[in-house]
CSV table of C-alpha atoms in Angstrom, one decimal:
chain,number,residue,atom,x,y,z
A,1,MET,CA,-25.7,30.8,29.7
A,2,ASP,CA,-24.3,27.4,30.8
A,3,GLN,CA,-20.6,26.4,30.5
A,4,LEU,CA,-21.2,24.3,27.3
A,5,LYS,CA,-22.9,27.1,25.5
A,6,LEU,CA,-20.0,29.4,26.5
A,7,LYS,CA,-17.5,26.9,25.1
A,8,LEU,CA,-19.4,26.5,21.9
A,9,GLN,CA,-19.6,30.2,21.5
A,10,GLU,CA,-15.9,30.7,22.1
A,11,TYR,CA,-15.1,27.8,19.7
A,12,TYR,CA,-17.3,29.4,17.1
A,13,GLN,CA,-15.5,32.8,17.4
A,14,ARG,CA,-12.0,31.2,17.3
A,15,TYR,CA,-12.9,29.1,14.3
A,16,GLN,CA,-14.1,32.1,12.5
A,17,GLN,CA,-10.9,34.0,13.3
A,18,LEU,CA,-8.8,31.1,12.2
A,19,ASP,CA,-10.8,30.7,9.0
A,20,ARG,CA,-10.2,34.3,8.0
A,21,LYS,CA,-6.4,33.9,8.6
A,22,VAL,CA,-5.9,30.5,6.8
A,23,LYS,CA,-4.6,30.6,3.3
A,24,PRO,CA,-3.5,27.5,1.3
A,25,GLY,CA,0.0,26.4,2.3
A,26,ASN,CA,0.1,28.6,5.4
A,27,GLU,CA,0.2,27.4,9.0
A,28,VAL,CA,-1.7,29.2,11.7
A,29,ASP,CA,-0.7,29.1,15.4
A,30,GLY,CA,-4.3,29.2,16.5
A,31,ASN,CA,-5.1,25.9,14.9
A,32,ASP,CA,-3.9,23.9,17.9
A,33,ASP,CA,-6.2,25.9,20.2
A,34,VAL,CA,-9.2,25.1,18.0
A,35,LEU,CA,-8.2,21.4,18.0
A,36,ASP,CA,-7.9,21.5,21.8
A,37,MET,CA,-11.3,23.0,22.1
A,38,GLU,CA,-12.9,20.4,19.8
A,39,ASN,CA,-11.3,17.7,22.0
A,40,ASP,CA,-12.6,19.4,25.1
A,41,ILE,CA,-16.2,19.9,23.9
A,42,LEU,CA,-16.5,16.3,22.6
A,43,SER,CA,-14.9,14.8,25.7
A,44,GLN,CA,-17.7,16.4,27.8
A,45,PHE,CA,-20.1,14.1,25.9
A,46,GLY,CA,-17.8,11.1,26.1
A,47,LEU,CA,-17.1,11.3,22.4
A,48,PRO,CA,-13.7,10.7,20.7
A,49,THR,CA,-12.4,13.3,18.2
A,50,SER,CA,-13.2,11.1,15.2
A,51,ARG,CA,-14.2,12.8,12.0
A,52,ARG,CA,-17.9,11.9,12.2
A,53,PHE,CA,-18.2,13.8,15.6
A,54,VAL,CA,-15.9,16.6,14.7
A,55,GLN,CA,-18.1,17.2,11.6
A,56,ILE,CA,-21.0,18.2,13.9
A,57,LEU,CA,-18.8,21.1,15.2
A,58,HIS,CA,-17.6,22.0,11.7
A,59,ASP,CA,-21.2,22.1,10.4
A,60,PHE,CA,-22.1,24.3,13.4
A,61,VAL,CA,-19.4,27.0,12.5
A,62,GLN,CA,-20.8,27.3,9.0
A,63,HIS,CA,-24.0,28.8,10.3
A,64,ARG,CA,-24.5,32.6,10.7
A,65,PRO,CA,-25.3,34.2,13.0
A,66,VAL,CA,-24.7,32.3,16.2
A,67,ASN,CA,-27.6,32.5,18.6
A,68,ASP,CA,-29.2,30.5,21.5
A,69,GLN,CA,-31.3,28.5,19.1
A,70,LEU,CA,-28.3,27.4,17.2
A,71,LEU,CA,-26.4,26.6,20.4
A,72,ASP,CA,-29.3,24.5,21.7
A,73,TYR,CA,-29.5,22.7,18.4
A,74,VAL,CA,-25.8,21.7,18.4
A,75,SER,CA,-26.0,20.7,22.1
A,76,ARG,CA,-28.9,18.3,21.3
A,77,LYS,CA,-27.1,16.9,18.3
A,78,LEU,CA,-24.0,16.2,20.3
A,79,ARG,CA,-26.1,14.6,23.1
A,80,SER,CA,-27.9,12.4,20.5
A,81,ALA,CA,-24.6,11.3,18.9
A,82,ALA,CA,-23.2,10.6,22.4
A,83,ARG,CA,-26.2,8.5,23.4
A,84,LYS,CA,-26.0,6.4,20.2
A,85,TYR,CA,-22.2,6.0,20.5
A,86,LEU,CA,-22.1,5.1,24.2
A,87,LEU,CA,-25.1,2.7,24.1
A,88,ALA,CA,-23.8,0.9,21.1
A,89,PRO,CA,-22.6,-2.8,21.7
A,90,VAL,CA,-19.0,-2.9,23.1
A,91,MET,CA,-16.6,-3.9,20.3
A,92,SER,CA,-13.1,-5.2,20.6
A,93,ASP,CA,-10.3,-3.3,18.8
A,94,ILE,CA,-10.0,-6.1,16.3
A,95,ASP,CA,-13.8,-6.0,15.5
A,96,LEU,CA,-13.7,-2.2,15.3
A,97,LEU,CA,-10.8,-2.3,12.8
A,98,GLN,CA,-12.4,-5.1,10.7
A,99,GLY,CA,-15.7,-3.2,10.6
A,100,ALA,CA,-13.9,0.0,9.6
A,101,ARG,CA,-12.3,-1.7,6.6
A,102,GLU,CA,-15.6,-3.2,5.5
A,103,GLN,CA,-17.2,0.2,5.8
A,104,LYS,CA,-14.2,1.9,4.2
A,105,ARG,CA,-13.9,4.4,7.0
A,106,SER,CA,-11.0,6.9,7.1
A,107,PRO,CA,-8.1,6.1,9.5
A,108,TYR,CA,-8.6,9.7,10.8
A,109,ASP,CA,-12.1,8.5,12.0
A,110,VAL,CA,-11.0,5.2,13.4
A,111,LEU,CA,-7.9,6.1,15.4
A,112,PRO,CA,-9.5,8.3,18.0
A,113,GLU,CA,-12.1,5.6,18.7
A,114,LEU,CA,-9.2,3.2,19.3
A,115,GLY,CA,-7.6,5.7,21.6
A,116,TYR,CA,-4.6,6.7,19.4
A,117,PRO,CA,-3.6,10.0,17.9
A,118,ALA,CA,-4.0,10.6,14.2
A,119,HIS,CA,-0.3,10.6,13.8
A,120,GLU,CA,1.1,9.9,10.3
A,121,TYR,CA,2.6,6.6,11.4
A,122,ALA,CA,-0.7,5.5,12.9
A,123,ILE,CA,-2.5,6.5,9.7
A,124,PHE,CA,0.1,4.5,7.7
A,125,LEU,CA,-0.4,1.4,9.9
A,126,ILE,CA,-4.2,1.4,9.3
A,127,GLY,CA,-4.6,3.0,5.9
A,128,GLU,CA,-1.5,1.5,4.1
A,129,LEU,CA,-0.6,-1.7,6.0
A,130,TYR,CA,-4.1,-2.9,7.1
A,131,TYR,CA,-6.4,-1.5,4.4
A,132,ARG,CA,-4.1,-1.8,1.4
A,133,ARG,CA,-1.6,-4.5,2.2
A,134,ASN,CA,-3.8,-6.8,4.3
A,135,ILE,CA,-1.4,-7.0,7.3
A,136,PRO,CA,-3.3,-8.8,10.1
A,137,ALA,CA,-5.2,-6.5,12.5
A,138,THR,CA,-3.4,-8.0,15.5
A,139,GLU,CA,0.0,-6.9,14.2
A,140,VAL,CA,-1.2,-3.4,13.4
A,141,LEU,CA,-2.8,-3.1,16.9
A,142,ASP,CA,0.4,-4.5,18.6
A,143,GLU,CA,2.4,-1.8,16.8
A,144,LEU,CA,0.0,1.0,17.9
A,145,LYS,CA,0.2,-0.3,21.5
A,146,GLN,CA,4.0,-0.3,21.4
A,147,MET,CA,4.1,3.3,20.0
A,148,GLN,CA,1.7,4.5,22.6
A,149,HIS,CA,3.4,2.7,25.5
A,150,HIS,CA,6.8,4.2,24.7
A,151,ASP,CA,5.4,7.5,23.5
A,152,SER,CA,7.6,7.2,20.4
A,153,TRP,CA,5.6,9.5,18.1
A,154,ASN,CA,7.9,12.5,18.3
A,155,ASP,CA,11.0,10.3,18.0
A,156,LEU,CA,9.7,8.8,14.8
A,157,ASN,CA,8.9,12.3,13.5
A,158,ILE,CA,12.5,13.4,14.0
A,159,LEU,CA,14.0,10.2,12.6
A,160,SER,CA,11.9,10.3,9.4
A,161,LYS,CA,13.5,13.6,8.5
A,162,MET,CA,17.1,12.2,8.6
A,163,ASN,CA,18.9,11.0,5.4
A,164,ASN,CA,20.9,8.2,7.0
A,165,TYR,CA,18.3,7.3,9.5
A,166,THR,CA,19.4,3.7,10.1
A,167,SER,CA,22.7,4.9,11.6
A,168,ASN,CA,21.0,7.2,14.1
A,169,GLU,CA,20.6,6.2,17.8
A,170,LEU,CA,16.9,7.0,17.6
A,171,TYR,CA,16.6,4.2,15.0
A,172,THR,CA,18.3,1.7,17.4
A,173,LYS,CA,16.0,2.9,20.2
A,174,LEU,CA,12.8,2.4,18.2
A,175,LYS,CA,14.0,-1.1,17.1
A,176,LYS,CA,14.7,-2.1,20.7
A,177,GLN,CA,11.1,-1.1,21.5
A,178,GLY,CA,10.0,-3.8,19.1
A,179,LEU,CA,8.6,-1.6,16.5
A,180,ARG,CA,8.4,-3.6,13.2
A,181,PHE,CA,7.2,-1.2,10.5
A,182,VAL,CA,9.5,1.9,11.0
A,183,ASP,CA,11.5,1.1,7.8
A,184,ASP,CA,8.4,0.5,5.8
A,185,TYR,CA,6.9,3.8,7.0
A,186,ILE,CA,9.9,6.0,6.3
A,187,GLN,CA,10.6,4.4,2.9
A,188,ASN,CA,6.9,4.6,1.9
A,189,SER,CA,6.8,8.3,2.9
A,190,ARG,CA,9.9,9.0,0.8
A,191,ARG,CA,8.4,7.1,-2.2
A,192,GLN,CA,5.2,9.2,-1.9
A,193,GLU,CA,7.3,12.4,-1.6
A,194,THR,CA,9.3,11.4,-4.7
A,195,SER,CA,6.1,10.6,-6.5
A,196,ARG,CA,4.6,14.0,-5.6
A,197,LEU,CA,7.7,15.8,-6.9
A,198,VAL,CA,8.2,14.0,-10.2
A,199,ASN,CA,4.7,12.4,-10.5
A,200,LYS,CA,6.3,9.1,-11.2
A,201,ARG,CA,7.0,6.0,-9.0
A,202,PRO,CA,10.7,5.4,-8.5
A,203,THR,CA,11.9,2.2,-10.2
A,204,PRO,CA,13.6,-0.6,-8.3
A,205,SER,CA,16.9,0.2,-10.1
A,206,GLU,CA,16.6,3.8,-8.9
A,207,GLU,CA,16.0,2.7,-5.4
A,208,GLY,CA,18.9,0.1,-5.6
A,209,TYR,CA,17.3,-3.4,-5.5
A,210,LYS,CA,16.6,-6.2,-7.9
A,211,PRO,CA,12.9,-7.2,-7.8
A,212,ASN,CA,11.5,-10.8,-8.0
A,213,TYR,CA,9.1,-10.6,-10.9
A,214,ARG,CA,6.0,-12.8,-11.1
A,215,THR,CA,3.1,-13.0,-13.6
A,216,ILE,CA,-0.5,-13.0,-12.3
A,217,THR,CA,-3.9,-13.2,-14.0
A,218,LYS,CA,-7.6,-13.9,-13.3
A,219,ILE,CA,-7.7,-11.2,-10.5
A,220,GLN,CA,-11.1,-10.3,-9.1
A,221,VAL,CA,-11.0,-6.5,-8.5
A,222,GLU,CA,-13.4,-5.4,-5.8
A,223,ASP,CA,-12.3,-1.8,-5.1
A,224,ILE,CA,-10.3,0.9,-6.9
A,225,ILE,CA,-8.8,3.7,-4.8
A,226,PHE,CA,-7.4,6.8,-6.4
A,227,ASP,CA,-7.0,10.6,-6.3
A,228,GLU,CA,-5.5,13.2,-8.6
A,229,ASN,CA,-2.1,13.3,-6.9
A,230,THR,CA,-1.1,9.6,-6.3
A,231,SER,CA,-1.1,6.4,-8.2
A,232,PRO,CA,-4.3,4.3,-8.1
A,233,SER,CA,-4.6,0.9,-6.4
A,234,LEU,CA,-6.6,-2.2,-7.1
A,235,PHE,CA,-8.0,-4.2,-4.2
A,236,GLY,CA,-9.3,-7.7,-4.7
A,237,LYS,CA,-8.4,-11.4,-4.5
A,238,ILE,CA,-6.6,-14.0,-6.6
A,239,LYS,CA,-7.1,-17.8,-6.6
A,240,SER,CA,-4.4,-19.8,-4.8
A,241,GLY,CA,-5.1,-23.6,-4.9
A,242,ARG,CA,-8.7,-24.1,-3.6
A,243,SER,CA,-8.8,-20.8,-1.7
A,244,TYR,CA,-8.5,-17.0,-2.5
A,245,ASN,CA,-5.9,-14.6,-1.2
A,246,ARG,CA,-6.3,-10.9,-0.8
A,247,ILE,CA,-4.1,-8.8,-3.0
A,248,THR,CA,-3.4,-5.1,-3.6
A,249,ILE,CA,-1.8,-3.8,-6.8
A,250,SER,CA,-0.5,-0.3,-7.3
A,251,LEU,CA,-0.1,1.0,-10.9
A,252,GLU,CA,0.0,4.1,-13.0
A,253,TYR,CA,-3.2,5.7,-14.5
A,254,SER,CA,-2.0,4.7,-18.0
A,255,GLU,CA,-1.7,1.1,-16.9
A,256,LEU,CA,-5.1,1.2,-15.2
A,257,ASN,CA,-6.7,2.5,-18.3
A,258,GLN,CA,-5.0,-0.2,-20.4
A,259,ILE,CA,-6.4,-2.8,-18.1
A,260,LEU,CA,-9.9,-1.4,-18.1
A,261,MET,CA,-9.9,-1.1,-21.9
A,262,SER,CA,-9.3,-4.9,-22.1
A,263,CYS,CA,-12.4,-5.6,-19.9
A,264,ASP,CA,-15.1,-4.9,-22.5
A,265,ASP,CA,-18.1,-2.7,-21.6
A,266,LEU,CA,-17.7,-2.8,-17.8
A,267,GLY,CA,-14.1,-1.7,-18.1
A,268,VAL,CA,-15.0,1.3,-20.3
A,269,GLU,CA,-17.8,2.2,-17.9
A,270,ILE,CA,-15.5,2.2,-15.0
A,271,SER,CA,-12.8,4.2,-16.9
A,272,ASN,CA,-15.4,6.9,-17.7
A,273,HIS,CA,-16.6,6.9,-14.1
A,274,ILE,CA,-13.0,7.5,-12.8
A,275,LYS,CA,-12.5,10.4,-15.3
A,276,LYS,CA,-15.7,12.0,-14.0
A,277,ARG,CA,-14.6,11.6,-10.4
A,278,LEU,CA,-11.2,13.1,-11.1
A,279,ALA,CA,-12.7,16.0,-12.9
A,280,ASN,CA,-14.9,16.7,-9.8
A,281,PRO,CA,-12.8,15.7,-6.8
A,282,THR,CA,-14.6,15.4,-3.4
A,283,PRO,CA,-13.2,16.5,0.0
A,284,ASP,CA,-12.8,12.8,1.0
A,285,LYS,CA,-9.5,11.6,-0.3
A,286,PRO,CA,-8.6,9.2,-1.6
A,287,MET,CA,-11.7,8.4,-3.6
A,288,VAL,CA,-13.0,4.8,-3.4
A,289,ILE,CA,-15.0,2.9,-6.0
A,290,ASP,CA,-16.8,-0.2,-4.6
A,291,LEU,CA,-17.3,-2.0,-7.9
A,292,LYS,CA,-20.0,-4.4,-6.7
A,293,ALA,CA,-22.0,-1.6,-5.0
A,294,GLU,CA,-21.7,0.8,-8.0
A,295,PHE,CA,-21.7,-1.5,-11.0
A,296,GLY,CA,-23.3,-4.7,-9.7
A,297,ASP,CA,-20.2,-6.9,-10.1
A,298,VAL,CA,-16.5,-7.3,-9.5
A,299,LEU,CA,-14.1,-6.7,-12.3
A,300,LYS,CA,-12.5,-9.9,-13.6
A,301,LEU,CA,-9.1,-9.5,-15.2
A,302,ASP,CA,-9.2,-12.5,-17.5
A,303,ASN,CA,-7.8,-10.9,-20.7
A,304,CYS,CA,-4.5,-9.6,-19.5
A,305,TYR,CA,-1.5,-10.8,-17.6
A,306,LEU,CA,0.3,-8.5,-15.1
A,307,GLU,CA,4.0,-8.8,-14.5
A,308,VAL,CA,4.3,-7.5,-10.9
A,309,TYR,CA,6.8,-7.3,-8.0
A,310,LYS,CA,6.8,-6.7,-4.3
A,311,PRO,CA,8.6,-3.6,-3.1
A,312,GLN,CA,11.7,-4.1,-1.0
A,313,HIS,CA,13.1,-2.3,2.0
A,314,ARG,CA,16.5,-2.2,3.7
A,315,GLU,CA,17.3,-4.2,6.8
A,316,GLY,CA,20.9,-3.2,7.6
A,317,ASN,CA,22.9,-3.7,4.4
A,318,LYS,CA,20.3,-6.1,2.8
A,319,TRP,CA,17.2,-5.5,0.7
A,320,VAL,CA,14.3,-7.6,2.0
A,321,GLU,CA,11.1,-8.2,0.1
A,322,ASP,CA,7.9,-7.1,1.9
A,323,LYS,CA,5.9,-10.0,3.2
A,324,ASP,CA,2.4,-8.7,2.5
A,325,ASN,CA,0.4,-9.2,-0.7
A,326,PHE,CA,1.1,-5.7,-2.1
A,327,TYR,CA,2.6,-5.4,-5.6
A,328,PHE,CA,3.6,-2.8,-8.1
A,329,VAL,CA,2.9,-3.4,-11.8
A,330,ASP,CA,5.9,-3.5,-14.1
A,331,LYS,CA,4.4,-4.7,-17.4
A,332,ILE,CA,0.9,-5.5,-18.8
A,333,LEU,CA,0.8,-8.3,-21.4
A,334,THR,CA,-2.1,-9.4,-23.6
A,335,LYS,CA,-3.0,-13.1,-23.7
A,336,LYS,CA,-1.2,-13.4,-27.1
A,337,GLU,CA,1.9,-11.6,-25.8
A,338,PHE,CA,1.9,-13.9,-22.7
A,339,GLU,CA,1.6,-17.1,-24.7
A,340,LYS,CA,4.4,-15.9,-27.1
A,341,ARG,CA,6.6,-15.2,-24.1
A,342,ALA,CA,5.7,-18.5,-22.5
A,343,LYS,CA,6.7,-20.3,-25.7
A,344,GLU,CA,10.0,-18.4,-25.9
A,345,GLU,CA,10.8,-19.3,-22.3
A,346,GLU,CA,9.9,-23.0,-23.0
A,347,VAL,CA,12.2,-23.0,-26.1
A,348,LYS,CA,15.0,-21.3,-24.1
A,349,HIS,CA,14.6,-24.0,-21.4
A,350,LYS,CA,14.8,-26.8,-23.9
A,351,ILE,CA,17.9,-25.3,-25.5
A,352,GLN,CA,19.5,-25.0,-22.0
A,353,GLU,CA,18.7,-28.7,-21.4
A,354,CYS,CA,20.3,-29.6,-24.7
A,355,LEU,CA,23.4,-27.6,-23.9
A,356,GLU,CA,23.7,-29.2,-20.5
A,357,LEU,CA,23.6,-32.7,-22.1
A,358,ILE,CA,26.2,-31.7,-24.7
A,359,GLY,CA,28.4,-30.3,-22.0
A,360,GLY,CA,28.0,-33.4,-20.0
A,361,SER,CA,29.1,-35.5,-22.9
A,362,TYR,CA,32.6,-34.1,-22.7
A,363,VAL,CA,32.9,-35.4,-19.1
A,364,TYR,CA,31.9,-38.9,-20.3
A,365,TYR,CA,34.5,-38.5,-23.2
A,366,GLN,CA,37.2,-37.7,-20.6
A,367,ARG,CA,36.3,-40.8,-18.5
A,368,LEU,CA,36.6,-43.0,-21.5
A,369,ARG,CA,40.0,-41.6,-22.4
A,370,ARG,CA,41.2,-42.2,-18.8
A,371,LEU,CA,40.2,-45.9,-19.2
A,372,GLY,CA,42.6,-46.1,-22.1
A,373,ILE,CA,40.0,-46.0,-24.9
A,374,THR,CA,41.3,-44.3,-28.1
A,375,ASP,CA,40.3,-40.8,-28.9
A,376,GLU,CA,38.3,-41.7,-31.9
A,377,GLU,CA,36.4,-44.4,-30.1
A,378,ALA,CA,35.8,-42.2,-27.0
A,379,LYS,CA,34.3,-39.5,-29.2
A,380,LEU,CA,32.1,-42.0,-30.9
A,381,ARG,CA,30.7,-43.4,-27.6
A,382,ALA,CA,30.2,-40.0,-26.2
A,383,GLY,CA,28.3,-38.9,-29.3
A,384,LEU,CA,30.9,-36.3,-30.1
A,385,SER,CA,32.3,-37.7,-33.4
A,386,ASP,CA,31.3,-34.5,-35.2
A,387,GLU,CA,34.2,-32.0,-34.7
A,388,LEU,CA,32.0,-28.9,-34.2
A,389,LEU,CA,29.9,-30.7,-31.6
A,390,PHE,CA,33.1,-31.8,-29.8
A,391,LYS,CA,34.3,-28.2,-29.6
A,392,LEU,CA,30.9,-27.0,-28.4
A,393,SER,CA,30.9,-29.7,-25.7
A,394,TYR,CA,34.5,-28.8,-24.7
A,395,PHE,CA,33.7,-25.1,-24.3
A,396,LEU,CA,30.4,-25.7,-22.5
A,397,ASN,CA,32.3,-27.9,-20.0
A,398,LYS,CA,34.9,-25.2,-19.6
A,399,VAL,CA,32.2,-22.6,-18.7
A,400,LYS,CA,31.1,-24.9,-15.8
A,401,GLU,CA,34.6,-25.2,-14.3
């Protein structure tokens, strides 16, 4: 029996032993050995440890019993995968990332092909920043290169577990290395942890910052991503002038359902589809709905207005708004509610303009008095001959002082 068959046989035996020991929530020491063996076997064929190739080995260990025919079959399958992978056209890292997003490939699958470990920070950079928040691929790749160059993976692991992490010397060290998204990563991890514990996203007031609210509508939703444990997200685009900008919106399931119910038959169909998917979860998480592929069209949000805000993160003692087009939903308004609010805002603005004019009249009255004009004449010229109006103008002017 050749060396490869011996390794495959040993891998099979270790995996079976590990499988018997593993229980939900428990860690097993032998897991690292199995992962090392997967890497060793795949590297013999020039394959990275991405999920599509590891899956060949996982399928192999599901068969019983192991024999020469099975070992030959797995060897041929690995050689075939290697031939296809190694003879494929050479792609730049940017092209590989862009293709991965278009194909909705898991970061766990992409990172080994880029030559980086499937570390939580690397997964965050691709899955959260690049896929969800549309951070440019060049910035994500630069961050990965910096992490790999300084071998900062373990430092970040340690730092992320500290409460006052910004005051630790490791934080200063990572910042000096030019790492840009450390704060984003740690705060996103803590938001997710809080969300898992209470099943609710922390509000800006709970986190300690005041958001900048804006109202958006006419969003073209292309994908919906969700699972049973975290909040769903909408991916799409919104018109800005003559062009369209990519946008990602995170919201609660109740808010998603409210939006879908305002979108006629297509919204109802999508809502029912999500319920079915949640009732029968798949191993691939999170779940992705490509609306055009599955329903023939994007979802146009024309009948509702979303009041949204960008999350903020701390830089020193200041809260800074994230630069990417990623938003949380605060309120959902119907067209009627939005128009009513718009009218109220317009009336408030007009009232404010009137008050400013009235307050300014008192300044004019004072100038006239300084020129020696009588009190009665000055009030008349300033439009303040009415005593109540004069008092209002006086106090409005006092407020400005």
